[in-house]
Amino acid sequence: MVAVAVIAHVRLRHPDNGNPLFWAAPESVGVVIQAEGSDDVADGSDEAALRGAIATWNGVSDTTVRLVEDNDPAQQERTDWEQFGINLMLFDEDNSSGYFPQGSSAVAITPVWFYSDGRIAGADVLFNGGSYTFSTDGGGFDIQDVATHELGHLLGLDHTGFVGGTMYPYVDPSVILHRSLARDEEHALRAIYSAGSTASISGSVERASDGTPLAGAQVAVRDAAGRTVSANLTDTAGAFLLGGLDGGTYELYADPLDAPVSAANLGASWTIQTDFESTVHGHVTLAPGASVDVGVVIVGDDVAIDLGRNTDRYPLRCVSGQTSDHSVRGAGLVPGSTLSCSDPSLSLVGVTWYSNRVTFGVQVPAQAAPGHLDLVVAGAGGDIDILTGCLEITPPDPAVLFVSPNQGDNGGGFPLTITGSGFRSGARVVLGGIVYEDGVPSGCSVVADTTIELTALPGVGGLSDVVVIDPSGVEGRLENGFEFFDVPSVQSVFPLAGQAEGGTQLVLVGEHFKRRGLAVRIGGIDQGPVEWVSREKLFVTTAGGTPSGPLTIEVQTDDGVGTIVGAFRYAHAADPSVSGVAPGVASAGGGETITIVGADLDDIQAVVFAANLETGLGGFPAPSITVLGPNELSVTTPVAIAGVASVLVQSATGQSGILEAGFSFSEFVPEGGGGCHTVLVDGARPGGSGQGACWLALVLLAVQRTQRLARRRIAIPIE
Ligand SMILES: [Zn+2]
């Protein structure tokens, strides 16, 4: 065991040497949202929820760490999360990761790969989509809630005994308040990835009975308003450090980490001793940026009274201006005890003791500041136990009443006004799978507590909930409040020209080609029956027209019109066609002479092998062409890739003929061998060269109300 400096905050640590894990280049920690998303969510709001979680961590000020989403579609298609160089957020729907066997209580897991000095090499967020239902609107585990927790692990944080915090290790489908960070987590980023001076408090914890140090004791502070601010654990020598703090006056206390969070929720490198009583040490005043040593915190012997179990749901939400009812489990909760909270302006009413639980109401003044509060239970003999940060004061849910307009083009670009109540600065709007952040470019603007304005971005088509998420994580939702029309768009047409008499078959490629009301117009002229192939592809046979152009092609559906401007011409000449190639095979090395036969080949200017059948793009152009007559071309073959290839002929007008699978290229074997080649290696494992041994930590979020943890954190060395 190597001695390490006292570490601010509860962090993931190397199991052998105790080094805390960190990103060496925190200003750009890349993450990729896997394109499939959750198979429980069809409207794109799953990706919006993941982006909301990323934005929440990025919203912490005065820290250098930043999650940067890589939007490259090629990256988003990847599922090889175990490779270094990509940090994926993905839903494992069939236990392809192996981390979610049947019956697993793990809702999500974040494997973190790291080196012996604590540098993180890579980390990914995997959701247990096979065993659990995920949702963005209350039908399952809240994606944004779970994702925010897991991203905390990705950034290097371990679980916390601050039970109202995002890094609390349990969740159930009713919980959404982990969407927002506790001040504890904000302080953690400022302490670990510091961007300026912050204040800190240090000291140590000892037993009153014999003066021995307490390892793994939780030490926490509240601010002058009684809001829980930060918590950490003592090291094996009993020393603690609370970092990343603002200046101010704090009340400090020590508390055993017994329940609901215990040693079982932390990495193996921790020593957690709980044989002492929760003890309030006193007040400490910090100047901004100052470091204050409070000396020794003396704690008394263990007591029987105990508040909080992991079968409770934390945080306990208390709405400002309202009274809410709660139940907390524990031990020794007998009549004659007293319950109080760390902000005396709140009233606890109807407190009823049931030995193993206590029920009570919390009356919150209308103007109470949001944040977390401690509950303190005191037995008749004066023994106390503190439940750190278990209450969370939030504003009432915002309400979304109506949206104007309530429908629009899925291409976006139009202004939209949301009317309701309880809209606060920092709110986010989720609409059509897109997140709009208050005050951010391309975001939204909270112009009043009843009004939010935004300019719609391209959204997922169909009906969409309109959701306003408060900075506290609570939300207002207008179900199916907006409809995005699936306006078709046309991306390509092939061929680019056709004969004036008509009869040319065109392939149109695009999006949202619905059958209802489908029509295609060229230069404003309806082309008659359209062959619908898919929502991305249409065949249409031209009606013909006078040689002219370029002409605009329109695709009409019930949802609107998509156009491709100046995409097509009518020409005098007949369309060329290809009927055969002789010989039908040539070397992929190129340079062989072949003959193409067909009709109307007089004006051919290009011959392309292996062009795309739908767009005419790509492929390998022939280096030289000789027109032997209207029915015959002599062509020199290009260097190509071995395999079957289409044969495309194209005239100067853009008129084309294509013969599918009309030719094949045989493998080119250069004389003497050698040359460029690709070798596929089985069993490649991730691992940085010259980086030394790499470790894997798995941190998981367990289902609340389940005692059994199928897996805890494990560390696996790789070769
Ligand atoms: Zn966790």
XYZ file of C-alpha atoms and ligand atoms in Angstrom, residues 149-150 153 159 167-169 699-701, ligand 1:
11
model
C -25.356 9.325 -12.336
C -23.320 7.172 -14.713
C -18.616 7.702 -12.651
C -20.828 6.760 -4.786
C -24.081 9.813 -6.960
C -26.351 8.041 -4.450
C -26.073 4.369 -5.495
C -19.427 0.902 -11.200
C -23.093 0.184 -11.272
C -26.325 1.771 -10.269
Zn -23.141 4.218 -9.515
